[in-house]
PDB file of C-alpha atoms in Angstrom:
ATOM      1  CA  MET G   1     218.726  43.666   4.144  1.00 43.00           C
ATOM      2  CA  HIS G   2     218.584  43.569   0.361  1.00 52.00           C
ATOM      3  CA  SER G   3     219.245  46.899  -1.333  1.00 64.00           C
ATOM      4  CA  ASN G   4     219.068  48.136  -4.882  1.00 86.00           C
ATOM      5  CA  LEU G   5     221.168  51.299  -4.553  1.00 93.00           C
ATOM      6  CA  PRO G   6     224.941  50.711  -4.525  1.00 95.00           C
ATOM      7  CA  LEU G   7     226.715  53.155  -2.229  1.00 96.00           C
ATOM      8  CA  PHE G   8     229.422  53.392  -4.902  1.00 97.00           C
ATOM      9  CA  HIS G   9     228.790  52.477  -8.520  1.00 96.00           C
ATOM     10  CA  ARG G  10     231.167  52.795 -11.438  1.00 94.00           C
ATOM     11  CA  ALA G  11     230.821  51.891 -15.074  1.00 93.00           C
ATOM     12  CA  GLY G  12     232.375  48.806 -16.630  1.00 94.00           C
ATOM     13  CA  GLY G  13     232.156  46.412 -19.543  1.00 96.00           C
ATOM     14  CA  ILE G  14     230.890  42.995 -20.573  1.00 97.00           C
ATOM     15  CA  VAL G  15     233.166  40.373 -22.171  1.00 97.00           C
ATOM     16  CA  PHE G  16     231.665  37.517 -24.228  1.00 97.00           C
ATOM     17  CA  LEU G  17     233.290  34.231 -25.268  1.00 96.00           C
ATOM     18  CA  ASP G  18     231.571  31.908 -27.763  1.00 94.00           C
ATOM     19  CA  ASP G  19     233.058  29.937 -30.651  1.00 93.00           C
ATOM     20  CA  ALA G  20     229.922  30.652 -32.740  1.00 92.00           C
ATOM     21  CA  ILE G  21     230.910  33.901 -34.450  1.00 94.00           C
ATOM     22  CA  ASP G  22     227.440  34.439 -35.925  1.00 93.00           C
ATOM     23  CA  TYR G  23     225.957  34.241 -32.433  1.00 91.00           C
ATOM     24  CA  LEU G  24     228.517  36.729 -31.105  1.00 93.00           C
ATOM     25  CA  GLU G  25     227.760  39.157 -33.911  1.00 93.00           C
ATOM     26  CA  LEU G  26     224.047  38.871 -33.115  1.00 91.00           C
ATOM     27  CA  VAL G  27     224.773  39.607 -29.454  1.00 91.00           C
ATOM     28  CA  GLY G  28     226.742  42.672 -30.487  1.00 92.00           C
ATOM     29  CA  MET G  29     223.763  43.971 -32.439  1.00 93.00           C
ATOM     30  CA  VAL G  30     221.036  43.397 -29.835  1.00 92.00           C
ATOM     31  CA  LEU G  31     222.729  44.701 -26.679  1.00 94.00           C
ATOM     32  CA  PRO G  32     222.153  48.398 -25.869  1.00 94.00           C
ATOM     33  CA  PRO G  33     224.542  50.678 -27.779  1.00 94.00           C
ATOM     34  CA  GLN G  34     225.534  52.547 -24.577  1.00 94.00           C
ATOM     35  CA  TRP G  35     227.130  49.400 -23.138  1.00 96.00           C
ATOM     36  CA  HIS G  36     230.823  48.603 -23.553  1.00 96.00           C
ATOM     37  CA  VAL G  37     230.879  45.073 -25.029  1.00 97.00           C
ATOM     38  CA  GLU G  38     233.880  42.971 -26.105  1.00 97.00           C
ATOM     39  CA  LEU G  39     233.467  39.794 -28.181  1.00 97.00           C
ATOM     40  CA  PHE G  40     235.879  36.827 -28.364  1.00 97.00           C
ATOM     41  CA  SER G  41     235.598  33.471 -30.148  1.00 95.00           C
ATOM     42  CA  ARG G  42     238.726  31.772 -28.761  1.00 95.00           C
ATOM     43  CA  PRO G  43     239.399  30.908 -25.114  1.00 95.00           C
ATOM     44  CA  ALA G  44     243.086  31.809 -25.386  1.00 94.00           C
ATOM     45  CA  SER G  45     242.296  35.337 -26.574  1.00 96.00           C
ATOM     46  CA  PHE G  46     239.599  35.718 -23.947  1.00 96.00           C
ATOM     47  CA  LEU G  47     241.918  34.617 -21.143  1.00 96.00           C
ATOM     48  CA  GLN G  48     244.671  36.888 -22.416  1.00 96.00           C
ATOM     49  CA  ARG G  49     242.203  39.802 -22.287  1.00 96.00           C
ATOM     50  CA  MET G  50     241.228  38.899 -18.724  1.00 97.00           C
ATOM     51  CA  ALA G  51     244.732  38.148 -17.446  1.00 96.00           C
ATOM     52  CA  GLY G  52     245.339  41.571 -15.916  1.00 94.00           C
ATOM     53  CA  GLU G  53     241.846  42.157 -14.566  1.00 96.00           C
ATOM     54  CA  PRO G  54     242.432  41.196 -10.902  1.00 96.00           C
ATOM     55  CA  ALA G  55     245.365  43.613 -10.662  1.00 96.00           C
ATOM     56  CA  ARG G  56     243.380  46.383 -12.362  1.00 96.00           C
ATOM     57  CA  TRP G  57     240.443  45.817  -9.996  1.00 95.00           C
ATOM     58  CA  GLU G  58     242.781  45.942  -7.003  1.00 96.00           C
ATOM     59  CA  ALA G  59     244.308  49.204  -8.242  1.00 96.00           C
ATOM     60  CA  ASP G  60     240.836  50.713  -8.574  1.00 96.00           C
ATOM     61  CA  VAL G  61     239.782  49.513  -5.119  1.00 95.00           C
ATOM     62  CA  ALA G  62     243.003  50.979  -3.714  1.00 96.00           C
ATOM     63  CA  ARG G  63     242.076  54.377  -5.159  1.00 96.00           C
ATOM     64  CA  GLN G  64     238.679  54.198  -3.492  1.00 95.00           C
ATOM     65  CA  LEU G  65     240.167  53.177  -0.147  1.00 96.00           C
ATOM     66  CA  SER G  66     242.633  56.052  -0.450  1.00 97.00           C
ATOM     67  CA  MET G  67     239.761  58.494  -1.016  1.00 97.00           C
ATOM     68  CA  LEU G  68     237.919  57.188   2.015  1.00 97.00           C
ATOM     69  CA  ASP G  69     241.054  57.322   4.161  1.00 97.00           C
ATOM     70  CA  ARG G  70     241.743  60.921   3.153  1.00 97.00           C
ATOM     71  CA  HIS G  71     238.122  61.733   3.888  1.00 97.00           C
ATOM     72  CA  ARG G  72     238.439  60.248   7.388  1.00 95.00           C
ATOM     73  CA  HIS G  73     241.413  62.560   7.901  1.00 96.00           C
ATOM     74  CA  GLY G  74     239.364  65.632   7.084  1.00 95.00           C
ATOM     75  CA  GLN G  75     239.304  66.047   3.299  1.00 96.00           C
ATOM     76  CA  SER G  76     235.970  66.681   1.603  1.00 96.00           C
ATOM     77  CA  LEU G  77     234.749  63.659  -0.348  1.00 96.00           C
ATOM     78  CA  ILE G  78     233.078  65.469  -3.266  1.00 97.00           C
ATOM     79  CA  PRO G  79     236.313  67.016  -4.660  1.00 96.00           C
ATOM     80  CA  LEU G  80     238.075  63.667  -4.182  1.00 97.00           C
ATOM     81  CA  LEU G  81     235.397  61.888  -6.236  1.00 97.00           C
ATOM     82  CA  LEU G  82     235.519  64.479  -8.994  1.00 97.00           C
ATOM     83  CA  ASN G  83     239.288  64.093  -9.158  1.00 96.00           C
ATOM     84  CA  TYR G  84     238.908  60.290  -9.376  1.00 97.00           C
ATOM     85  CA  TRP G  85     236.478  60.583 -12.284  1.00 97.00           C
ATOM     86  CA  SER G  86     238.658  63.080 -14.156  1.00 96.00           C
ATOM     87  CA  THR G  87     242.060  61.423 -13.663  1.00 96.00           C
ATOM     88  CA  CYS G  88     241.268  57.669 -13.792  1.00 96.00           C
ATOM     89  CA  PRO G  89     239.684  56.934 -17.202  1.00 95.00           C
ATOM     90  CA  GLU G  90     241.213  53.439 -17.083  1.00 95.00           C
ATOM     91  CA  ARG G  91     238.440  52.450 -14.653  1.00 96.00           C
ATOM     92  CA  LEU G  92     236.047  52.406 -17.618  1.00 96.00           C
ATOM     93  CA  MET G  93     237.903  49.452 -19.180  1.00 95.00           C
ATOM     94  CA  LEU G  94     237.314  47.137 -16.219  1.00 96.00           C
ATOM     95  CA  ALA G  95     235.257  44.045 -17.042  1.00 97.00           C
ATOM     96  CA  ARG G  96     232.273  43.740 -14.707  1.00 96.00           C
ATOM     97  CA  VAL G  97     230.603  40.710 -16.343  1.00 97.00           C
ATOM     98  CA  CYS G  98     231.916  37.751 -18.340  1.00 97.00           C
ATOM     99  CA  VAL G  99     229.531  35.615 -20.420  1.00 96.00           C
ATOM    100  CA  VAL G 100     230.970  32.293 -21.650  1.00 95.00           C
ATOM    101  CA  ASP G 101     229.451  29.507 -23.736  1.00 93.00           C
ATOM    102  CA  TYR G 102     229.698  26.098 -22.074  1.00 91.00           C
ATOM    103  CA  ALA G 103     230.262  23.880 -25.109  1.00 88.00           C
ATOM    104  CA  MET G 104     233.176  24.913 -27.317  1.00 88.00           C
ATOM    105  CA  PRO G 105     235.629  22.767 -29.315  1.00 87.00           C
ATOM    106  CA  GLY G 106     238.385  21.695 -26.969  1.00 84.00           C
ATOM    107  CA  ALA G 107     237.127  23.915 -24.132  1.00 83.00           C
ATOM    108  CA  ASP G 108     234.703  23.701 -21.248  1.00 88.00           C
ATOM    109  CA  GLY G 109     233.127  27.090 -20.503  1.00 90.00           C
ATOM    110  CA  LEU G 110     232.871  26.341 -16.813  1.00 90.00           C
ATOM    111  CA  GLN G 111     236.586  25.599 -16.634  1.00 91.00           C
ATOM    112  CA  VAL G 112     237.307  28.837 -18.489  1.00 93.00           C
ATOM    113  CA  LEU G 113     235.253  30.815 -15.974  1.00 92.00           C
ATOM    114  CA  SER G 114     236.813  28.958 -13.049  1.00 90.00           C
ATOM    115  CA  SER G 115     240.265  29.964 -14.276  1.00 92.00           C
ATOM    116  CA  LEU G 116     239.447  33.635 -13.636  1.00 93.00           C
ATOM    117  CA  VAL G 117     241.042  33.430 -10.208  1.00 90.00           C
ATOM    118  CA  ASP G 118     240.665  36.523  -7.985  1.00 92.00           C
ATOM    119  CA  TRP G 119     238.574  38.354 -10.584  1.00 95.00           C
ATOM    120  CA  PRO G 120     235.621  39.787  -8.581  1.00 93.00           C
ATOM    121  CA  GLY G 121     233.161  40.343 -11.439  1.00 95.00           C
ATOM    122  CA  SER G 122     230.011  38.386 -12.327  1.00 95.00           C
ATOM    123  CA  ARG G 123     230.208  35.083 -14.246  1.00 95.00           C
ATOM    124  CA  VAL G 124     227.450  33.975 -16.640  1.00 95.00           C
ATOM    125  CA  MET G 125     227.337  30.698 -18.603  1.00 92.00           C
ATOM    126  CA  LEU G 126     225.493  30.146 -21.873  1.00 91.00           C
ATOM    127  CA  THR G 127     224.167  26.610 -22.193  1.00 87.00           C
ATOM    128  CA  GLY G 128     222.372  24.237 -24.486  1.00 80.00           C
ATOM    129  CA  GLN G 129     219.401  22.241 -23.239  1.00 68.00           C
ATOM    130  CA  ALA G 130     221.539  19.201 -22.473  1.00 66.00           C
ATOM    131  CA  GLU G 131     223.788  21.232 -20.155  1.00 79.00           C
ATOM    132  CA  ASP G 132     221.134  22.569 -17.792  1.00 78.00           C
ATOM    133  CA  GLN G 133     222.013  20.213 -14.928  1.00 84.00           C
ATOM    134  CA  ILE G 134     225.675  21.198 -15.175  1.00 85.00           C
ATOM    135  CA  ALA G 135     224.702  24.866 -15.048  1.00 84.00           C
ATOM    136  CA  ILE G 136     222.350  24.369 -12.093  1.00 86.00           C
ATOM    137  CA  ARG G 137     225.074  22.578 -10.156  1.00 87.00           C
ATOM    138  CA  ALA G 138     227.582  25.341 -10.984  1.00 87.00           C
ATOM    139  CA  PHE G 139     225.082  27.976  -9.846  1.00 87.00           C
ATOM    140  CA  ASN G 140     224.354  26.169  -6.590  1.00 87.00           C
ATOM    141  CA  GLU G 141     228.073  25.837  -5.889  1.00 85.00           C
ATOM    142  CA  GLY G 142     228.594  29.569  -6.444  1.00 85.00           C
ATOM    143  CA  LEU G 143     230.803  29.094  -9.533  1.00 87.00           C
ATOM    144  CA  ILE G 144     228.527  31.291 -11.662  1.00 90.00           C
ATOM    145  CA  GLU G 145     226.007  34.050 -10.908  1.00 92.00           C
ATOM    146  CA  GLN G 146     223.603  33.170 -13.747  1.00 90.00           C
ATOM    147  CA  PHE G 147     223.127  30.806 -16.664  1.00 89.00           C
ATOM    148  CA  VAL G 148     221.061  31.290 -19.802  1.00 89.00           C
ATOM    149  CA  GLN G 149     219.945  28.794 -22.414  1.00 88.00           C
ATOM    150  CA  LYS G 150     221.030  29.979 -25.842  1.00 86.00           C
ATOM    151  CA  GLN G 151     217.720  28.778 -27.281  1.00 82.00           C
ATOM    152  CA  THR G 152     215.663  30.769 -24.746  1.00 82.00           C
ATOM    153  CA  HIS G 153     212.620  32.494 -26.230  1.00 82.00           C
ATOM    154  CA  GLN G 154     213.323  36.227 -26.676  1.00 87.00           C
ATOM    155  CA  ILE G 155     216.967  35.693 -25.738  1.00 87.00           C
ATOM    156  CA  ALA G 156     217.840  39.348 -26.461  1.00 89.00           C
ATOM    157  CA  GLN G 157     215.398  40.648 -23.844  1.00 92.00           C
ATOM    158  CA  VAL G 158     216.489  38.001 -21.357  1.00 92.00           C
ATOM    159  CA  LEU G 159     220.163  38.884 -21.783  1.00 93.00           C
ATOM    160  CA  VAL G 160     219.545  42.626 -21.518  1.00 94.00           C
ATOM    161  CA  GLY G 161     217.497  42.221 -18.342  1.00 94.00           C
ATOM    162  CA  MET G 162     219.989  39.890 -16.688  1.00 94.00           C
ATOM    163  CA  LEU G 163     223.067  41.892 -17.653  1.00 96.00           C
ATOM    164  CA  SER G 164     221.429  45.142 -16.530  1.00 94.00           C
ATOM    165  CA  ARG G 165     220.984  43.675 -13.062  1.00 93.00           C
ATOM    166  CA  LEU G 166     224.538  42.350 -12.907  1.00 95.00           C
ATOM    167  CA  LEU G 167     226.078  45.612 -14.132  1.00 95.00           C
ATOM    168  CA  TYR G 168     224.245  47.493 -11.388  1.00 93.00           C
ATOM    169  CA  GLN G 169     224.775  44.930  -8.642  1.00 90.00           C
ATOM    170  CA  PRO G 170     226.783  46.309  -5.701  1.00 86.00           C
ATOM    171  CA  HIS G 171     230.197  44.758  -5.198  1.00 85.00           C
ATOM    172  CA  ALA G 172     230.270  43.455  -1.620  1.00 86.00           C
ATOM    173  CA  ARG G 173     233.801  44.558  -0.728  1.00 89.00           C
ATOM    174  CA  ILE G 174     233.446  48.010  -2.265  1.00 91.00           C
ATOM    175  CA  ASP G 175     229.992  48.553  -0.775  1.00 91.00           C
ATOM    176  CA  ALA G 176     231.295  47.569   2.661  1.00 93.00           C
ATOM    177  CA  ALA G 177     234.138  50.089   2.402  1.00 94.00           C
ATOM    178  CA  TRP G 178     231.812  52.930   1.439  1.00 95.00           C
ATOM    179  CA  ARG G 179     229.407  51.956   4.197  1.00 95.00           C
ATOM    180  CA  THR G 180     232.049  52.960   6.745  1.00 93.00           C
ATOM    181  CA  ALA G 181     231.862  56.567   5.510  1.00 93.00           C
ATOM    182  CA  LEU G 182     228.172  56.934   6.407  1.00 96.00           C
ATOM    183  CA  ARG G 183     226.476  57.431   9.741  1.00 96.00           C
ATOM    184  CA  ALA G 184     224.029  54.829  11.020  1.00 96.00           C
ATOM    185  CA  GLU G 185     221.115  57.261  10.598  1.00 96.00           C
ATOM    186  CA  GLN G 186     222.031  57.841   6.969  1.00 97.00           C
ATOM    187  CA  LEU G 187     222.373  54.133   6.221  1.00 96.00           C
ATOM    188  CA  GLY G 188     219.029  53.462   7.860  1.00 95.00           C
ATOM    189  CA  LEU G 189     217.305  56.022   5.661  1.00 96.00           C
ATOM    190  CA  LEU G 190     218.945  54.731   2.480  1.00 96.00           C
ATOM    191  CA  ARG G 191     217.942  51.140   3.257  1.00 94.00           C
ATOM    192  CA  THR G 192     214.289  52.035   3.837  1.00 95.00           C
ATOM    193  CA  ALA G 193     212.481  50.245   0.989  1.00 95.00           C
ATOM    194  CA  SER G 194     210.640  53.272  -0.426  1.00 95.00           C
ATOM    195  CA  VAL G 195     213.771  55.471  -0.291  1.00 96.00           C
ATOM    196  CA  ASP G 196     216.018  52.764  -1.714  1.00 96.00           C
ATOM    197  CA  GLY G 197     213.649  52.071  -4.601  1.00 94.00           C
ATOM    198  CA  GLN G 198     213.168  55.705  -5.578  1.00 96.00           C
ATOM    199  CA  LEU G 199     216.859  56.613  -5.415  1.00 97.00           C
ATOM    200  CA  SER G 200     217.860  53.460  -7.283  1.00 96.00           C
ATOM    201  CA  GLU G 201     215.406  54.211 -10.082  1.00 95.00           C
ATOM    202  CA  TYR G 202     216.695  57.778 -10.416  1.00 97.00           C
ATOM    203  CA  ALA G 203     220.307  56.599 -10.460  1.00 97.00           C
ATOM    204  CA  ARG G 204     219.632  53.987 -13.160  1.00 95.00           C
ATOM    205  CA  GLN G 205     217.864  56.527 -15.364  1.00 95.00           C
ATOM    206  CA  HIS G 206     220.283  59.431 -15.009  1.00 97.00           C
ATOM    207  CA  TRP G 207     223.792  58.320 -14.010  1.00 98.00           C
ATOM    208  CA  VAL G 208     226.448  55.910 -15.239  1.00 97.00           C
ATOM    209  CA  GLU G 209     228.418  56.303 -12.010  1.00 98.00           C
ATOM    210  CA  HIS G 210     227.571  57.621  -8.568  1.00 98.00           C
ATOM    211  CA  ALA G 211     228.686  57.694  -4.952  1.00 98.00           C
ATOM    212  CA  VAL G 212     226.817  58.378  -1.727  1.00 98.00           C
ATOM    213  CA  VAL G 213     228.409  61.124   0.376  1.00 98.00           C
ATOM    214  CA  ASP G 214     228.019  61.684   4.118  1.00 97.00           C
ATOM    215  CA  GLU G 215     228.789  65.387   4.530  1.00 95.00           C
ATOM    216  CA  PRO G 216     226.868  67.016   3.004  1.00 96.00           C
ATOM    217  CA  PHE G 217     224.480  64.079   2.789  1.00 98.00           C
ATOM    218  CA  GLY G 218     223.612  63.217  -0.793  1.00 98.00           C
ATOM    219  CA  ILE G 219     224.659  61.459  -3.985  1.00 98.00           C
ATOM    220  CA  LEU G 220     227.176  62.700  -6.527  1.00 98.00           C
ATOM    221  CA  GLY G 221     226.202  61.378  -9.963  1.00 98.00           C
ATOM    222  CA  LEU G 222     228.021  61.252 -13.305  1.00 98.00           C
ATOM    223  CA  ARG G 223     225.944  61.329 -16.499  1.00 97.00           C
ATOM    224  CA  GLN G 224     226.778  59.668 -19.826  1.00 96.00           C
ATOM    225  CA  ASP G 225     227.859  62.995 -21.337  1.00 96.00           C
ATOM    226  CA  GLY G 226     230.453  63.599 -18.607  1.00 96.00           C
ATOM    227  CA  SER G 227     228.437  66.195 -16.716  1.00 96.00           C
ATOM    228  CA  CYS G 228     227.767  65.835 -13.001  1.00 97.00           C
ATOM    229  CA  GLU G 229     224.805  66.262 -10.688  1.00 98.00           C
ATOM    230  CA  TRP G 230     224.580  66.657  -6.950  1.00 98.00           C
ATOM    231  CA  MET G 231     221.449  65.245  -5.297  1.00 98.00           C
ATOM    232  CA  GLN G 232     221.245  66.737  -1.835  1.00 98.00           C
ATOM    233  CA  LEU G 233     219.350  64.722   0.777  1.00 98.00           C
ATOM    234  CA  GLU G 234     217.928  66.325   3.912  1.00 97.00           C
ATOM    235  CA  PRO G 235     216.388  64.068   6.587  1.00 94.00           C
ATOM    236  CA  ALA G 236     213.118  65.089   8.220  1.00 85.00           C
ATOM    237  CA  GLY G 237     213.838  67.506  11.048  1.00 88.00           C
ATOM    238  CA  HIS G 238     217.025  68.884   9.472  1.00 92.00           C
ATOM    239  CA  LEU G 239     215.358  71.559   7.340  1.00 94.00           C
ATOM    240  CA  GLY G 240     215.435  74.098  10.168  1.00 94.00           C
ATOM    241  CA  GLU G 241     219.191  73.738  10.461  1.00 95.00           C
ATOM    242  CA  LEU G 242     219.604  74.137   6.707  1.00 96.00           C
ATOM    243  CA  ALA G 243     217.379  77.240   6.747  1.00 96.00           C
ATOM    244  CA  GLU G 244     219.553  78.788   9.482  1.00 96.00           C
ATOM    245  CA  LEU G 245     222.681  77.966   7.503  1.00 95.00           C
ATOM    246  CA  ALA G 246     221.146  79.501   4.364  1.00 95.00           C
ATOM    247  CA  ALA G 247     220.285  82.663   6.249  1.00 96.00           C
ATOM    248  CA  SER G 248     223.836  82.869   7.635  1.00 96.00           C
ATOM    249  CA  VAL G 249     225.300  82.995   4.105  1.00 95.00           C
ATOM    250  CA  GLY G 250     222.966  85.776   3.027  1.00 95.00           C
ATOM    251  CA  LEU G 251     220.123  84.054   1.202  1.00 96.00           C
ATOM    252  CA  PRO G 252     216.978  86.235   1.212  1.00 96.00           C
ATOM    253  CA  GLY G 253     214.110  85.620   3.586  1.00 96.00           C
ATOM    254  CA  ASP G 254     211.714  84.205   0.995  1.00 96.00           C
ATOM    255  CA  LEU G 255     214.221  81.473   0.060  1.00 96.00           C
ATOM    256  CA  VAL G 256     214.886  80.718   3.714  1.00 96.00           C
ATOM    257  CA  ARG G 257     211.135  80.227   4.249  1.00 96.00           C
ATOM    258  CA  ASP G 258     210.954  77.980   1.173  1.00 97.00           C
ATOM    259  CA  ILE G 259     213.698  75.813   2.716  1.00 96.00           C
ATOM    260  CA  GLU G 260     211.889  75.607   6.053  1.00 95.00           C
ATOM    261  CA  GLN G 261     208.717  74.493   4.271  1.00 95.00           C
ATOM    262  CA  ALA G 262     210.499  71.895   2.059  1.00 95.00           C
ATOM    263  CA  ARG G 263     209.848  73.775  -1.171  1.00 96.00           C
ATOM    264  CA  ARG G 264     213.535  74.372  -1.972  1.00 97.00           C
ATOM    265  CA  LEU G 265     216.956  73.265  -0.749  1.00 97.00           C
ATOM    266  CA  ALA G 266     220.172  75.280  -0.629  1.00 97.00           C
ATOM    267  CA  ALA G 267     223.534  73.712  -1.541  1.00 97.00           C
ATOM    268  CA  VAL G 268     225.536  75.637   1.060  1.00 96.00           C
ATOM    269  CA  GLU G 269     228.132  72.955   1.853  1.00 96.00           C
ATOM    270  CA  LEU G 270     228.524  72.004  -1.815  1.00 97.00           C
ATOM    271  CA  HIS G 271     229.175  75.681  -2.554  1.00 96.00           C
ATOM    272  CA  GLN G 272     231.890  75.745   0.100  1.00 95.00           C
ATOM    273  CA  GLN G 273     233.538  72.442  -0.808  1.00 95.00           C
ATOM    274  CA  LEU G 274     233.809  73.285  -4.517  1.00 96.00           C
ATOM    275  CA  ARG G 275     234.617  76.944  -3.800  1.00 94.00           C
ATOM    276  CA  LEU G 276     231.891  78.062  -6.162  1.00 94.00           C
ATOM    277  CA  THR G 277     231.469  81.747  -6.945  1.00 91.00           C
ATOM    278  CA  GLY G 278     228.304  83.826  -6.776  1.00 92.00           C
ATOM    279  CA  PRO G 279     225.345  83.284  -4.475  1.00 93.00           C
ATOM    280  CA  VAL G 280     224.636  79.895  -2.936  1.00 96.00           C
ATOM    281  CA  ARG G 281     222.431  77.892  -5.279  1.00 96.00           C
ATOM    282  CA  THR G 282     218.950  76.677  -4.465  1.00 97.00           C
ATOM    283  CA  ALA G 283     216.807  74.134  -6.314  1.00 98.00           C
ATOM    284  CA  PRO G 284     213.202  72.879  -6.148  1.00 98.00           C
ATOM    285  CA  ALA G 285     212.724  70.193  -3.515  1.00 97.00           C
ATOM    286  CA  PHE G 286     210.890  66.878  -3.788  1.00 97.00           C
ATOM    287  CA  GLU G 287     210.013  64.097  -1.377  1.00 96.00           C
ATOM    288  CA  VAL G 288     211.970  60.843  -1.306  1.00 96.00           C
ATOM    289  CA  GLY G 289     210.322  57.806   0.252  1.00 92.00           C
ATOM    290  CA  HIS G 290     207.026  57.468   2.031  1.00 90.00           C
ATOM    291  CA  GLY G 291     206.266  59.572   5.094  1.00 86.00           C
ATOM    292  CA  LYS G 292     208.525  62.491   4.136  1.00 85.00           C
ATOM    293  CA  LEU G 293     211.623  60.696   5.382  1.00 91.00           C
ATOM    294  CA  LEU G 294     213.887  62.699   3.072  1.00 96.00           C
ATOM    295  CA  THR G 295     213.685  65.924   1.126  1.00 97.00           C
ATOM    296  CA  ALA G 296     215.882  66.087  -1.965  1.00 98.00           C
ATOM    297  CA  ALA G 297     216.957  68.542  -4.655  1.00 98.00           C
ATOM    298  CA  VAL G 298     219.158  68.086  -7.724  1.00 98.00           C
ATOM    299  CA  PHE G 299     221.892  70.586  -8.600  1.00 98.00           C
ATOM    300  CA  PRO G 300     223.526  70.304 -12.070  1.00 97.00           C
ATOM    301  CA  LEU G 301     227.264  70.985 -12.075  1.00 96.00           C
ATOM    302  CA  SER G 302     228.989  72.558 -15.062  1.00 93.00           C
ATOM    303  CA  ALA G 303     232.543  71.860 -16.208  1.00 92.00           C
ATOM    304  CA  ASP G 304     233.571  75.166 -14.587  1.00 92.00           C
ATOM    305  CA  ASP G 305     232.034  74.046 -11.296  1.00 94.00           C
ATOM    306  CA  VAL G 306     233.904  70.754 -11.409  1.00 93.00           C
ATOM    307  CA  GLY G 307     237.170  72.356 -12.517  1.00 90.00           C
ATOM    308  CA  ALA G 308     238.222  69.423 -14.703  1.00 88.00           C
ATOM    309  CA  ARG G 309     237.189  67.577 -17.844  1.00 91.00           C
ATOM    310  CA  ILE G 310     235.673  64.136 -17.269  1.00 96.00           C
ATOM    311  CA  LEU G 311     235.738  61.686 -20.170  1.00 95.00           C
ATOM    312  CA  PRO G 312     232.091  61.073 -21.109  1.00 96.00           C
ATOM    313  CA  TRP G 313     231.039  57.433 -20.986  1.00 96.00           C
ATOM    314  CA  GLN G 314     229.309  57.805 -24.356  1.00 94.00           C
ATOM    315  CA  ALA G 315     232.564  59.100 -25.876  1.00 95.00           C
ATOM    316  CA  PHE G 316     234.520  56.203 -24.345  1.00 96.00           C
ATOM    317  CA  VAL G 317     232.087  53.651 -25.835  1.00 95.00           C
ATOM    318  CA  GLN G 318     232.321  55.337 -29.240  1.00 93.00           C
ATOM    319  CA  GLN G 319     236.132  55.236 -29.074  1.00 93.00           C
ATOM    320  CA  GLN G 320     236.019  51.449 -28.787  1.00 91.00           C
ATOM    321  CA  GLY G 321     234.612  51.280 -32.335  1.00 89.00           C
ATOM    322  CA  GLU G 322     232.188  48.746 -33.765  1.00 88.00           C
ATOM    323  CA  ARG G 323     231.431  45.542 -31.889  1.00 92.00           C
ATOM    324  CA  VAL G 324     233.429  43.041 -33.900  1.00 92.00           C
ATOM    325  CA  VAL G 325     234.735  39.655 -32.838  1.00 93.00           C
ATOM    326  CA  GLN G 326     238.273  40.599 -31.890  1.00 92.00           C
ATOM    327  CA  ASP G 327     239.984  37.297 -32.659  1.00 84.00           C
ATOM    328  CA  ALA G 328     237.897  36.081 -35.609  1.00 66.00           C
TER     329      ALA G 328
END
């Protein structure tokens, strides 16, 4: 079943290769400023930049598999994720999409893309009108994920829309690994069309990275400014259990009734996993999906709650400086 919400999503960049420097500079100006974009005009420089990507991807996947393995052996997943975000800033440098012009002096863009052996990101080819049949054949053979004519009307909007989809597209191997951490009931709820659509839209609007967690059930999200949010998800029929748990940790009767009636949720397990101080937090509840399949609430987490500083995505992008052609 097609899904929009990746079970694990991390940030990453876009790398362009085109011998037309003016075109590259235009691309740098029209793409959203919150994206990490690298521009190259020479295949050799581009390939040098991409040479270590497969190894870097494998190292990042290994970290995720290690988290999941430790979780299977009893460790709470939320603290493991927060530690990953705070101690692995190199993940932000990973290239998720490469966009390469087909026709360049002495180089064939399709051959350049094909040389990215074992790199698991998305490949896009820029073409002229005469190269459409080549691009269609490459697409049909699975050599590229997309192709775009450089002379396309409103090319900026077309590129932004296409790249947005590719940046958010779940990676099959990573998604499969994270799927093993969820129960069948949880996966079924997440893949319900109305739930999937609503959660995906929230994630796109609020988070640059996120991960779905099984226990407690919910999504841990990372915002552009480095702050975190916990979206707790309670399936229909589980509110009574949560109300009992809230009462057992001393929440007053009016809050317990609000939980029973889906007006508020209590983050009891989050409180325990992060060893938070003070009373257990509650937050206003809202419905997710049609038919009251899930009740959700969002809990902002401060730096003190997290216990570590996480490099903000917006600060990382700013550190990269202006979008200039790096080998011009």
